[in-house]
Structure formats: C-alpha cells, structure tokens
Amino acid sequence: MKYDLTSLYLFMCVAEERSLSAASRRAHTAVSAISKRISDLEEKLGVAVFERKPKGVELTSAGQLLYKHCGTIFDSLQEIDLDMSGFAEGVSGEIRIASTTSVLTQFLPSDIANFSRTYPNVSFNIEERMGDGVMDLLMNNKVDLGFFSENTEVPPGIEVRPYKQDQIVVGVPLNHPLTQYESVTLKKALKYSIIGSHKDSALYSLLKKHAGTIKQPFEAKIKVSSFDCMCNLIVGGLGVGILPNYIVDIYAKSIGMTQVPLNEPWANRRLLVGYSSYQSQSPAIKKFLDQTLKHFSGRL
C-alpha cells in the first residue's frame, strides 16, 4: 500500500498548522521525523503535496485533494470506533418508549435501527400513544422515554430535549383545486371538508387552537387514528388532510396524492423527547439519547 495512517495523520497536521514545527508540537513528533514522512509520501505519490515557503508550507493542488480524502478517511475511522464500542462495552438492557404517531412513523424506526447496529444487545419496547398518553406513561414510570410534539403540555419533573422537526402540510388528491397554489393558509384549507386525526391527538389540538385564533370553526368531517387511513380517504375524495409532509411523501407515488405547503408560522413543528432525569438513566438509555440527539445540544 502507498499509504499508512501515521503518515496521513502527520500530513493533516502539517496541512492544518501550515508549519512543520507547529505540527511537531501538535503531534508530539520530531520535525525531522515528520519531514521524512512527508518526503516519503510525496515520493510514493509521485507529486508534491506541499509548497515550501520561507515562513511555512502551503498545500499544492494535489495536496488539497489529498487533504479532502484524508478527512473522509479519518471520519470513517471515527465511525468504526463508535460502531465497535457498542460491542466492546457490552451495553445491554431494554429501552421502553412511548411515542406519538408522527414521530413513530417518520423518525424513530431509522434511529432505532442505527442504534441497534452499534448496540445489538439492547431491546426496545415501543407503545404508540397520543401526546397526553405519552406524558401519563412517563409520569407513572411505565416508559423511559417519551416522544411528542412541542404543543403537548409537559408536567414538572420531566426533562425535555429537541429531537426533530417536521412540516405540517395539506394532503390532497391529485388535480385538487388547492394544487394550483404554491402554499395555502389554514383558513383557505378549512374551506374544504377535513379528514382529521383523533380529537385527543396533538395534531388535532394544534389545528383546533389555531383555527380558533382566526375565528374559523374547526370540526373534522371524519376522524381517524392512523395516517394510512387518512391518506386513503383523501385519495378517495372525501376531503383534505392536514398532516406531516413525510407521511404524504410515503403515499404520494403508491396511491396518488400530493401536498400543498401550509403557509403558517406554526406549521414548522418541533418534535421533542422527554424523560425523568438523564443522570438516573441506564447506560443503554444514555447511549441511545447521546447517539440520537447528537445533532442537538442543550435542553429546552
């Protein structure tokens, strides 16, 4: 092989520090050793990766391309460490989850699948509930984690972190009159018969609340407890639905429906995760939270 990891690492140190002496201090390696590694690397590549300057070094065009590839290599190595750590640490146990339909349908399956590849000895027990039901199970210690939308009332004693975001849209049949618009307001959408989620759901409460602010009566013609049923009724021409865009994307090709963005500030909805106390959780739950929430920081 032309490459070894030590030489590539030292190359990255020099590239980022733009100085052999600075790279030496960072890598705790003698300047002469780094210089020899770089020279050997250039000889194997058949091209110079640095242009020597009076006050340091600069990457050549070839060096810039090599630096880009090295970033990918070391990112992959970090992922290997993360994947293998689950086996080495022997993390095991059960994680009990309660989740609203929106979260469970859109995001949780892939997050659980990714986590299970790293920590195969952790099992999951998942219950689907409305927002208030998620809170009841959390407060009674019947689940470890609860996933819900931001308009769900959170009782004292529950820590909350941001999880994901979804976009609420209007789901309509193909060639529906609303498809001529780039986006519609809730007031315009409510002029049509609404197929809504169950009255105890967070989404139904959200729509009821905002319909009230525009003094528009809101009462779904048909109420259902699942998004797949809602989508089939929409395609059947029984009304329009207000639901997450991800759900419409799932059914768009298979049963022939489309979506119109909802032009309301609250239509971009935060989804949250709650638990009694991070510090009191098992190692398995902490690992799951850390991996699942790594794109977010802090609590609400």
PDB file of C-alpha atoms in Angstrom:
ATOM      1  CA  MET A   1       0.000   0.000   0.000  1.00  0.00           C
ATOM      2  CA  LYS A   2       1.184   3.543  -0.736  1.00  0.00           C
ATOM      3  CA  TYR A   3      -0.342   4.956   2.399  1.00  0.00           C
ATOM      4  CA  ASP A   4      -0.096   4.414   6.125  1.00  0.00           C
ATOM      5  CA  LEU A   5      -2.314   6.118   8.690  1.00  0.00           C
ATOM      6  CA  THR A   6       0.537   7.698  10.632  1.00  0.00           C
ATOM      7  CA  SER A   7       1.883   9.473   7.559  1.00  0.00           C
ATOM      8  CA  LEU A   8      -1.588  10.645   6.561  1.00  0.00           C
ATOM      9  CA  TYR A   9      -2.244  11.928  10.074  1.00  0.00           C
ATOM     10  CA  LEU A  10       1.048  13.854  10.125  1.00  0.00           C
ATOM     11  CA  PHE A  11       0.261  15.218   6.664  1.00  0.00           C
ATOM     12  CA  MET A  12      -3.058  16.555   8.004  1.00  0.00           C
ATOM     13  CA  CYS A  13      -1.326  18.137  10.995  1.00  0.00           C
ATOM     14  CA  VAL A  14       1.115  19.973   8.714  1.00  0.00           C
ATOM     15  CA  ALA A  15      -1.696  20.996   6.346  1.00  0.00           C
ATOM     16  CA  GLU A  16      -3.770  22.461   9.169  1.00  0.00           C
ATOM     17  CA  GLU A  17      -0.887  24.093  11.047  1.00  0.00           C
ATOM     18  CA  ARG A  18       0.927  25.254   7.862  1.00  0.00           C
ATOM     19  CA  SER A  19       4.177  24.666   9.694  1.00  0.00           C
ATOM     20  CA  LEU A  20       6.364  21.659  10.397  1.00  0.00           C
ATOM     21  CA  SER A  21       7.333  22.969  13.823  1.00  0.00           C
ATOM     22  CA  ALA A  22       3.702  23.618  14.825  1.00  0.00           C
ATOM     23  CA  ALA A  23       2.718  20.174  13.546  1.00  0.00           C
ATOM     24  CA  SER A  24       5.606  18.710  15.572  1.00  0.00           C
ATOM     25  CA  ARG A  25       4.252  20.208  18.792  1.00  0.00           C
ATOM     26  CA  ARG A  26       0.707  19.092  17.995  1.00  0.00           C
ATOM     27  CA  ALA A  27       1.649  15.517  17.071  1.00  0.00           C
ATOM     28  CA  HIS A  28       4.435  15.184  19.676  1.00  0.00           C
ATOM     29  CA  THR A  29       6.753  14.047  16.885  1.00  0.00           C
ATOM     30  CA  ALA A  30      10.169  15.369  15.907  1.00  0.00           C
ATOM     31  CA  VAL A  31      10.297  17.787  12.971  1.00  0.00           C
ATOM     32  CA  SER A  32      12.844  15.577  11.231  1.00  0.00           C
ATOM     33  CA  ALA A  33      10.531  12.555  11.506  1.00  0.00           C
ATOM     34  CA  ILE A  34       7.591  14.494  10.093  1.00  0.00           C
ATOM     35  CA  SER A  35       9.710  15.854   7.247  1.00  0.00           C
ATOM     36  CA  LYS A  36      10.873  12.318   6.379  1.00  0.00           C
ATOM     37  CA  ARG A  37       7.281  11.029   6.432  1.00  0.00           C
ATOM     38  CA  ILE A  38       6.114  13.813   4.106  1.00  0.00           C
ATOM     39  CA  SER A  39       9.032  13.263   1.712  1.00  0.00           C
ATOM     40  CA  ASP A  40       8.354   9.521   1.579  1.00  0.00           C
ATOM     41  CA  LEU A  41       4.655  10.194   0.971  1.00  0.00           C
ATOM     42  CA  GLU A  42       5.409  12.576  -1.893  1.00  0.00           C
ATOM     43  CA  GLU A  43       7.816  10.060  -3.412  1.00  0.00           C
ATOM     44  CA  LYS A  44       5.179   7.313  -3.315  1.00  0.00           C
ATOM     45  CA  LEU A  45       2.555   9.631  -4.794  1.00  0.00           C
ATOM     46  CA  GLY A  46       4.916  10.980  -7.430  1.00  0.00           C
ATOM     47  CA  VAL A  47       3.742  14.524  -6.760  1.00  0.00           C
ATOM     48  CA  ALA A  48       4.463  17.315  -4.278  1.00  0.00           C
ATOM     49  CA  VAL A  49       1.752  17.913  -1.686  1.00  0.00           C
ATOM     50  CA  PHE A  50       3.336  20.999  -0.096  1.00  0.00           C
ATOM     51  CA  GLU A  51       4.973  24.100  -1.451  1.00  0.00           C
ATOM     52  CA  ARG A  52       7.749  25.154   0.899  1.00  0.00           C
ATOM     53  CA  LYS A  53       7.647  28.827   1.876  1.00  0.00           C
ATOM     54  CA  PRO A  54      10.083  30.946   3.944  1.00  0.00           C
ATOM     55  CA  LYS A  55       7.611  31.038   6.825  1.00  0.00           C
ATOM     56  CA  GLY A  56       5.916  27.673   6.497  1.00  0.00           C
ATOM     57  CA  VAL A  57       4.214  25.498   3.894  1.00  0.00           C
ATOM     58  CA  GLU A  58       1.150  25.704   1.664  1.00  0.00           C
ATOM     59  CA  LEU A  59      -0.834  22.877   0.107  1.00  0.00           C
ATOM     60  CA  THR A  60      -0.435  22.328  -3.603  1.00  0.00           C
ATOM     61  CA  SER A  61      -3.478  21.457  -5.710  1.00  0.00           C
ATOM     62  CA  ALA A  62      -2.627  17.786  -5.265  1.00  0.00           C
ATOM     63  CA  GLY A  63      -2.203  18.357  -1.536  1.00  0.00           C
ATOM     64  CA  GLN A  64      -5.635  19.971  -1.276  1.00  0.00           C
ATOM     65  CA  LEU A  65      -7.217  16.938  -2.914  1.00  0.00           C
ATOM     66  CA  LEU A  66      -5.278  14.569  -0.653  1.00  0.00           C
ATOM     67  CA  TYR A  67      -6.368  16.576   2.418  1.00  0.00           C
ATOM     68  CA  LYS A  68     -10.015  16.204   1.366  1.00  0.00           C
ATOM     69  CA  HIS A  69      -9.620  12.424   1.050  1.00  0.00           C
ATOM     70  CA  CYS A  70      -7.849  12.218   4.403  1.00  0.00           C
ATOM     71  CA  GLY A  71     -10.792  13.957   6.075  1.00  0.00           C
ATOM     72  CA  THR A  72     -13.092  11.269   4.723  1.00  0.00           C
ATOM     73  CA  ILE A  73     -10.730   8.502   5.856  1.00  0.00           C
ATOM     74  CA  PHE A  74     -10.439   9.724   9.448  1.00  0.00           C
ATOM     75  CA  ASP A  75     -14.182  10.417   9.685  1.00  0.00           C
ATOM     76  CA  SER A  76     -14.740   6.782   8.686  1.00  0.00           C
ATOM     77  CA  LEU A  77     -12.273   5.618  11.319  1.00  0.00           C
ATOM     78  CA  GLN A  78     -14.194   7.520  13.986  1.00  0.00           C
ATOM     79  CA  GLU A  79     -17.388   5.804  12.856  1.00  0.00           C
ATOM     80  CA  ILE A  80     -15.639   2.432  13.152  1.00  0.00           C
ATOM     81  CA  ASP A  81     -14.636   3.286  16.730  1.00  0.00           C
ATOM     82  CA  LEU A  82     -18.226   4.228  17.549  1.00  0.00           C
ATOM     83  CA  ASP A  83     -19.645   1.080  15.956  1.00  0.00           C
ATOM     84  CA  MET A  84     -17.190  -1.221  17.687  1.00  0.00           C
ATOM     85  CA  SER A  85     -17.555   0.473  21.078  1.00  0.00           C
ATOM     86  CA  GLY A  86     -21.060  -0.930  21.471  1.00  0.00           C
ATOM     87  CA  PHE A  87     -19.694  -4.471  21.290  1.00  0.00           C
ATOM     88  CA  ALA A  88     -16.663  -3.737  23.441  1.00  0.00           C
ATOM     89  CA  GLU A  89     -18.670  -2.060  26.212  1.00  0.00           C
ATOM     90  CA  GLY A  90     -21.267  -4.794  26.312  1.00  0.00           C
ATOM     91  CA  VAL A  91     -24.148  -2.316  26.701  1.00  0.00           C
ATOM     92  CA  SER A  92     -27.420  -4.201  27.128  1.00  0.00           C
ATOM     93  CA  GLY A  93     -30.914  -3.849  28.569  1.00  0.00           C
ATOM     94  CA  GLU A  94     -34.355  -2.690  27.493  1.00  0.00           C
ATOM     95  CA  ILE A  95     -35.497   0.796  26.490  1.00  0.00           C
ATOM     96  CA  ARG A  96     -39.193   1.485  26.970  1.00  0.00           C
ATOM     97  CA  ILE A  97     -40.571   4.138  24.628  1.00  0.00           C
ATOM     98  CA  ALA A  98     -43.920   5.869  24.198  1.00  0.00           C
ATOM     99  CA  SER A  99     -44.320   7.896  21.025  1.00  0.00           C
ATOM    100  CA  THR A 100     -46.896   9.826  19.078  1.00  0.00           C
ATOM    101  CA  THR A 101     -47.799   8.528  15.624  1.00  0.00           C
ATOM    102  CA  SER A 102     -45.987  11.381  13.868  1.00  0.00           C
ATOM    103  CA  VAL A 103     -42.649  10.597  15.487  1.00  0.00           C
ATOM    104  CA  LEU A 104     -43.050   6.838  15.301  1.00  0.00           C
ATOM    105  CA  THR A 105     -43.957   6.929  11.624  1.00  0.00           C
ATOM    106  CA  GLN A 106     -41.350   9.413  10.495  1.00  0.00           C
ATOM    107  CA  PHE A 107     -38.151   9.187  12.508  1.00  0.00           C
ATOM    108  CA  LEU A 108     -37.881   6.605  15.281  1.00  0.00           C
ATOM    109  CA  PRO A 109     -37.540   3.462  13.120  1.00  0.00           C
ATOM    110  CA  SER A 110     -34.339   4.633  11.430  1.00  0.00           C
ATOM    111  CA  ASP A 111     -32.842   5.943  14.683  1.00  0.00           C
ATOM    112  CA  ILE A 112     -33.546   2.651  16.450  1.00  0.00           C
ATOM    113  CA  ALA A 113     -32.119   0.688  13.514  1.00  0.00           C
ATOM    114  CA  ASN A 114     -28.905   2.753  13.536  1.00  0.00           C
ATOM    115  CA  PHE A 115     -28.544   2.345  17.286  1.00  0.00           C
ATOM    116  CA  SER A 116     -29.195  -1.405  17.163  1.00  0.00           C
ATOM    117  CA  ARG A 117     -26.357  -1.917  14.706  1.00  0.00           C
ATOM    118  CA  THR A 118     -23.964  -0.469  17.281  1.00  0.00           C
ATOM    119  CA  TYR A 119     -25.617  -1.921  20.400  1.00  0.00           C
ATOM    120  CA  PRO A 120     -27.224  -5.211  19.344  1.00  0.00           C
ATOM    121  CA  ASN A 121     -27.847  -6.365  22.928  1.00  0.00           C
ATOM    122  CA  VAL A 122     -30.312  -3.550  23.661  1.00  0.00           C
ATOM    123  CA  SER A 123     -34.001  -4.338  23.124  1.00  0.00           C
ATOM    124  CA  PHE A 124     -36.899  -1.903  22.646  1.00  0.00           C
ATOM    125  CA  ASN A 125     -40.485  -1.920  23.897  1.00  0.00           C
ATOM    126  CA  ILE A 126     -42.462   0.727  21.988  1.00  0.00           C
ATOM    127  CA  GLU A 127     -46.017   1.940  22.605  1.00  0.00           C
ATOM    128  CA  GLU A 128     -47.914   4.302  20.324  1.00  0.00           C
ATOM    129  CA  ARG A 129     -49.885   6.953  22.223  1.00  0.00           C
ATOM    130  CA  MET A 130     -51.416  10.402  21.862  1.00  0.00           C
ATOM    131  CA  GLY A 131     -49.386  13.253  23.385  1.00  0.00           C
ATOM    132  CA  ASP A 132     -51.178  13.222  26.742  1.00  0.00           C
ATOM    133  CA  GLY A 133     -50.891   9.452  26.861  1.00  0.00           C
ATOM    134  CA  VAL A 134     -47.133   9.709  26.384  1.00  0.00           C
ATOM    135  CA  MET A 135     -46.969  12.066  29.366  1.00  0.00           C
ATOM    136  CA  ASP A 136     -49.073   9.754  31.543  1.00  0.00           C
ATOM    137  CA  LEU A 137     -46.755   6.830  30.877  1.00  0.00           C
ATOM    138  CA  LEU A 138     -43.678   8.969  31.583  1.00  0.00           C
ATOM    139  CA  MET A 139     -45.074  10.342  34.842  1.00  0.00           C
ATOM    140  CA  ASN A 140     -46.039   6.867  36.051  1.00  0.00           C
ATOM    141  CA  ASN A 141     -42.598   5.474  35.174  1.00  0.00           C
ATOM    142  CA  LYS A 142     -44.076   2.985  32.722  1.00  0.00           C
ATOM    143  CA  VAL A 143     -41.729   4.114  29.955  1.00  0.00           C
ATOM    144  CA  ASP A 144     -38.201   5.525  29.947  1.00  0.00           C
ATOM    145  CA  LEU A 145     -38.513   7.933  27.020  1.00  0.00           C
ATOM    146  CA  GLY A 146     -41.438   9.798  25.515  1.00  0.00           C
ATOM    147  CA  PHE A 147     -41.518  11.367  22.047  1.00  0.00           C
ATOM    148  CA  PHE A 148     -44.130  14.041  21.304  1.00  0.00           C
ATOM    149  CA  SER A 149     -44.750  17.386  19.589  1.00  0.00           C
ATOM    150  CA  GLU A 150     -43.982  20.743  21.150  1.00  0.00           C
ATOM    151  CA  ASN A 151     -47.632  21.703  21.764  1.00  0.00           C
ATOM    152  CA  THR A 152     -48.031  18.857  24.269  1.00  0.00           C
ATOM    153  CA  GLU A 153     -48.201  20.093  27.857  1.00  0.00           C
ATOM    154  CA  VAL A 154     -45.182  18.861  29.806  1.00  0.00           C
ATOM    155  CA  PRO A 155     -45.664  18.378  33.572  1.00  0.00           C
ATOM    156  CA  PRO A 156     -42.991  19.375  36.126  1.00  0.00           C
ATOM    157  CA  GLY A 157     -40.247  16.838  36.659  1.00  0.00           C
ATOM    158  CA  ILE A 158     -39.834  15.879  33.001  1.00  0.00           C
ATOM    159  CA  GLU A 159     -36.626  16.914  31.245  1.00  0.00           C
ATOM    160  CA  VAL A 160     -37.117  17.801  27.587  1.00  0.00           C
ATOM    161  CA  ARG A 161     -34.694  17.921  24.657  1.00  0.00           C
ATOM    162  CA  PRO A 162     -35.305  18.821  20.986  1.00  0.00           C
ATOM    163  CA  TYR A 163     -35.458  15.722  18.776  1.00  0.00           C
ATOM    164  CA  LYS A 164     -36.510  16.520  15.192  1.00  0.00           C
ATOM    165  CA  GLN A 165     -38.633  18.920  13.158  1.00  0.00           C
ATOM    166  CA  ASP A 166     -41.457  18.186  10.772  1.00  0.00           C
ATOM    167  CA  GLN A 167     -43.505  20.287   8.388  1.00  0.00           C
ATOM    168  CA  ILE A 168     -47.293  20.290   8.503  1.00  0.00           C
ATOM    169  CA  VAL A 169     -48.860  20.388   5.026  1.00  0.00           C
ATOM    170  CA  VAL A 170     -52.236  19.925   3.368  1.00  0.00           C
ATOM    171  CA  GLY A 171     -52.594  16.495   1.787  1.00  0.00           C
ATOM    172  CA  VAL A 172     -54.879  16.495  -1.260  1.00  0.00           C
ATOM    173  CA  PRO A 173     -55.787  14.228  -4.182  1.00  0.00           C
ATOM    174  CA  LEU A 174     -54.078  14.852  -7.497  1.00  0.00           C
ATOM    175  CA  ASN A 175     -55.752  17.643  -9.504  1.00  0.00           C
ATOM    176  CA  HIS A 176     -57.430  19.048  -6.379  1.00  0.00           C
ATOM    177  CA  PRO A 177     -58.211  22.806  -6.657  1.00  0.00           C
ATOM    178  CA  LEU A 178     -55.657  23.606  -3.939  1.00  0.00           C
ATOM    179  CA  THR A 179     -52.806  22.261  -6.086  1.00  0.00           C
ATOM    180  CA  GLN A 180     -52.869  25.460  -8.158  1.00  0.00           C
ATOM    181  CA  TYR A 181     -51.378  27.332  -5.175  1.00  0.00           C
ATOM    182  CA  GLU A 182     -47.736  27.311  -4.086  1.00  0.00           C
ATOM    183  CA  SER A 183     -48.943  27.376  -0.482  1.00  0.00           C
ATOM    184  CA  VAL A 184     -52.224  27.946   1.363  1.00  0.00           C
ATOM    185  CA  THR A 185     -53.275  29.370   4.708  1.00  0.00           C
ATOM    186  CA  LEU A 186     -55.173  27.339   7.265  1.00  0.00           C
ATOM    187  CA  LYS A 187     -58.225  29.497   6.573  1.00  0.00           C
ATOM    188  CA  LYS A 188     -58.214  28.510   2.902  1.00  0.00           C
ATOM    189  CA  ALA A 189     -57.663  24.825   3.711  1.00  0.00           C
ATOM    190  CA  LEU A 190     -60.594  24.820   6.152  1.00  0.00           C
ATOM    191  CA  LYS A 191     -62.981  25.744   3.352  1.00  0.00           C
ATOM    192  CA  TYR A 192     -62.811  22.079   2.358  1.00  0.00           C
ATOM    193  CA  SER A 193     -64.008  19.030   4.263  1.00  0.00           C
ATOM    194  CA  ILE A 194     -61.286  17.972   6.680  1.00  0.00           C
ATOM    195  CA  ILE A 195     -60.220  14.432   7.399  1.00  0.00           C
ATOM    196  CA  GLY A 196     -58.581  14.782  10.776  1.00  0.00           C
ATOM    197  CA  SER A 197     -56.657  12.769  13.295  1.00  0.00           C
ATOM    198  CA  HIS A 198     -58.308  11.650  16.529  1.00  0.00           C
ATOM    199  CA  LYS A 199     -59.565  14.508  18.717  1.00  0.00           C
ATOM    200  CA  ASP A 200     -57.132  13.592  21.512  1.00  0.00           C
ATOM    201  CA  SER A 201     -54.093  13.808  19.243  1.00  0.00           C
ATOM    202  CA  ALA A 202     -51.571  16.639  19.456  1.00  0.00           C
ATOM    203  CA  LEU A 203     -52.124  17.494  15.794  1.00  0.00           C
ATOM    204  CA  TYR A 204     -55.884  17.820  16.224  1.00  0.00           C
ATOM    205  CA  SER A 205     -55.385  20.066  19.269  1.00  0.00           C
ATOM    206  CA  LEU A 206     -52.909  22.190  17.318  1.00  0.00           C
ATOM    207  CA  LEU A 207     -55.341  22.719  14.450  1.00  0.00           C
ATOM    208  CA  LYS A 208     -58.230  23.412  16.795  1.00  0.00           C
ATOM    209  CA  LYS A 209     -56.171  26.020  18.614  1.00  0.00           C
ATOM    210  CA  HIS A 210     -55.068  27.916  15.506  1.00  0.00           C
ATOM    211  CA  ALA A 211     -58.456  27.699  13.858  1.00  0.00           C
ATOM    212  CA  GLY A 212     -59.775  29.465  16.943  1.00  0.00           C
ATOM    213  CA  THR A 213     -57.256  32.306  16.575  1.00  0.00           C
ATOM    214  CA  ILE A 214     -58.612  33.086  13.099  1.00  0.00           C
ATOM    215  CA  LYS A 215     -62.214  32.644  14.299  1.00  0.00           C
ATOM    216  CA  GLN A 216     -62.715  29.749  11.921  1.00  0.00           C
ATOM    217  CA  PRO A 217     -64.808  26.783  13.050  1.00  0.00           C
ATOM    218  CA  PHE A 218     -62.862  23.535  13.018  1.00  0.00           C
ATOM    219  CA  GLU A 219     -64.514  20.162  13.136  1.00  0.00           C
ATOM    220  CA  ALA A 220     -63.175  17.273  11.106  1.00  0.00           C
ATOM    221  CA  LYS A 221     -65.796  15.591   8.946  1.00  0.00           C
ATOM    222  CA  ILE A 222     -64.037  12.278   9.512  1.00  0.00           C
ATOM    223  CA  LYS A 223     -61.649  11.454  12.353  1.00  0.00           C
ATOM    224  CA  VAL A 224     -59.181   8.587  12.076  1.00  0.00           C
ATOM    225  CA  SER A 225     -56.451   7.177  14.303  1.00  0.00           C
ATOM    226  CA  SER A 226     -53.866   6.388  11.618  1.00  0.00           C
ATOM    227  CA  PHE A 227     -52.238   8.339   8.825  1.00  0.00           C
ATOM    228  CA  ASP A 228     -52.538   5.488   6.326  1.00  0.00           C
ATOM    229  CA  CYS A 229     -56.314   5.508   6.756  1.00  0.00           C
ATOM    230  CA  MET A 230     -56.335   9.305   6.416  1.00  0.00           C
ATOM    231  CA  CYS A 231     -54.363   9.165   3.163  1.00  0.00           C
ATOM    232  CA  ASN A 232     -56.635   6.553   1.627  1.00  0.00           C
ATOM    233  CA  LEU A 233     -59.700   8.642   2.494  1.00  0.00           C
ATOM    234  CA  ILE A 234     -58.070  11.717   0.969  1.00  0.00           C
ATOM    235  CA  VAL A 235     -57.396   9.875  -2.271  1.00  0.00           C
ATOM    236  CA  GLY A 236     -60.999   8.634  -2.160  1.00  0.00           C
ATOM    237  CA  GLY A 237     -62.134  12.229  -2.446  1.00  0.00           C
ATOM    238  CA  LEU A 238     -63.738  12.506   0.998  1.00  0.00           C
ATOM    239  CA  GLY A 239     -61.772  15.598   1.976  1.00  0.00           C
ATOM    240  CA  VAL A 240     -58.295  17.022   2.555  1.00  0.00           C
ATOM    241  CA  GLY A 241     -55.967  16.216   5.421  1.00  0.00           C
ATOM    242  CA  ILE A 242     -53.544  18.338   7.422  1.00  0.00           C
ATOM    243  CA  LEU A 243     -50.606  16.132   8.318  1.00  0.00           C
ATOM    244  CA  PRO A 244     -46.777  15.875   8.274  1.00  0.00           C
ATOM    245  CA  ASN A 245     -45.191  16.178   4.841  1.00  0.00           C
ATOM    246  CA  TYR A 246     -43.169  12.998   5.344  1.00  0.00           C
ATOM    247  CA  ILE A 247     -46.384  10.982   5.507  1.00  0.00           C
ATOM    248  CA  VAL A 248     -47.609  12.413   2.209  1.00  0.00           C
ATOM    249  CA  ASP A 249     -44.244  11.596   0.614  1.00  0.00           C
ATOM    250  CA  ILE A 250     -44.648   7.948   1.620  1.00  0.00           C
ATOM    251  CA  TYR A 251     -48.042   7.600  -0.042  1.00  0.00           C
ATOM    252  CA  ALA A 252     -47.621  10.049  -2.942  1.00  0.00           C
ATOM    253  CA  LYS A 253     -46.412   7.520  -5.505  1.00  0.00           C
ATOM    254  CA  SER A 254     -48.279   4.450  -4.347  1.00  0.00           C
ATOM    255  CA  ILE A 255     -51.834   5.795  -4.085  1.00  0.00           C
ATOM    256  CA  GLY A 256     -51.682   9.085  -5.979  1.00  0.00           C
ATOM    257  CA  MET A 257     -51.812  12.098  -3.708  1.00  0.00           C
ATOM    258  CA  THR A 258     -49.810  15.269  -3.278  1.00  0.00           C
ATOM    259  CA  GLN A 259     -49.224  18.052  -0.786  1.00  0.00           C
ATOM    260  CA  VAL A 260     -49.577  21.809  -0.624  1.00  0.00           C
ATOM    261  CA  PRO A 261     -47.381  23.654   1.922  1.00  0.00           C
ATOM    262  CA  LEU A 262     -49.271  25.241   4.784  1.00  0.00           C
ATOM    263  CA  ASN A 263     -48.328  28.918   4.944  1.00  0.00           C
ATOM    264  CA  GLU A 264     -48.431  29.290   8.716  1.00  0.00           C
ATOM    265  CA  PRO A 265     -45.524  30.003  11.100  1.00  0.00           C
ATOM    266  CA  TRP A 266     -46.530  27.119  13.382  1.00  0.00           C
ATOM    267  CA  ALA A 267     -46.545  24.588  10.536  1.00  0.00           C
ATOM    268  CA  ASN A 268     -42.820  24.001  11.085  1.00  0.00           C
ATOM    269  CA  ARG A 269     -43.211  21.926  14.214  1.00  0.00           C
ATOM    270  CA  ARG A 270     -40.613  20.816  16.744  1.00  0.00           C
ATOM    271  CA  LEU A 271     -40.709  17.248  17.999  1.00  0.00           C
ATOM    272  CA  LEU A 272     -39.314  16.553  21.458  1.00  0.00           C
ATOM    273  CA  VAL A 273     -38.118  13.750  23.694  1.00  0.00           C
ATOM    274  CA  GLY A 274     -38.791  13.708  27.425  1.00  0.00           C
ATOM    275  CA  TYR A 275     -37.520  11.625  30.356  1.00  0.00           C
ATOM    276  CA  SER A 276     -37.485  11.829  34.120  1.00  0.00           C
ATOM    277  CA  SER A 277     -33.773  12.557  34.590  1.00  0.00           C
ATOM    278  CA  TYR A 278     -30.791  11.991  32.319  1.00  0.00           C
ATOM    279  CA  GLN A 279     -28.429  11.205  35.194  1.00  0.00           C
ATOM    280  CA  SER A 280     -30.698   8.481  36.557  1.00  0.00           C
ATOM    281  CA  GLN A 281     -30.998   6.617  33.243  1.00  0.00           C
ATOM    282  CA  SER A 282     -29.310   3.319  32.457  1.00  0.00           C
ATOM    283  CA  PRO A 283     -26.176   3.248  30.270  1.00  0.00           C
ATOM    284  CA  ALA A 284     -28.254   1.911  27.370  1.00  0.00           C
ATOM    285  CA  ILE A 285     -30.710   4.819  27.532  1.00  0.00           C
ATOM    286  CA  LYS A 286     -27.924   7.374  27.855  1.00  0.00           C
ATOM    287  CA  LYS A 287     -26.167   5.887  24.826  1.00  0.00           C
ATOM    288  CA  PHE A 288     -29.408   5.985  22.834  1.00  0.00           C
ATOM    289  CA  LEU A 289     -30.060   9.607  23.759  1.00  0.00           C
ATOM    290  CA  ASP A 290     -26.472  10.637  23.035  1.00  0.00           C
ATOM    291  CA  GLN A 291     -26.481   8.988  19.614  1.00  0.00           C
ATOM    292  CA  THR A 292     -29.999  10.075  18.653  1.00  0.00           C
ATOM    293  CA  LEU A 293     -29.635  13.679  19.799  1.00  0.00           C
ATOM    294  CA  LYS A 294     -26.065  14.271  18.673  1.00  0.00           C
ATOM    295  CA  HIS A 295     -27.205  16.994  16.226  1.00  0.00           C
ATOM    296  CA  PHE A 296     -28.775  18.986  19.054  1.00  0.00           C
ATOM    297  CA  SER A 297     -27.316  20.389  22.233  1.00  0.00           C
ATOM    298  CA  GLY A 298     -28.808  21.648  25.462  1.00  0.00           C
ATOM    299  CA  ARG A 299     -32.235  21.329  26.994  1.00  0.00           C
ATOM    300  CA  LEU A 300     -35.303  23.440  26.369  1.00  0.00           C
TER     301      LEU A 300
END
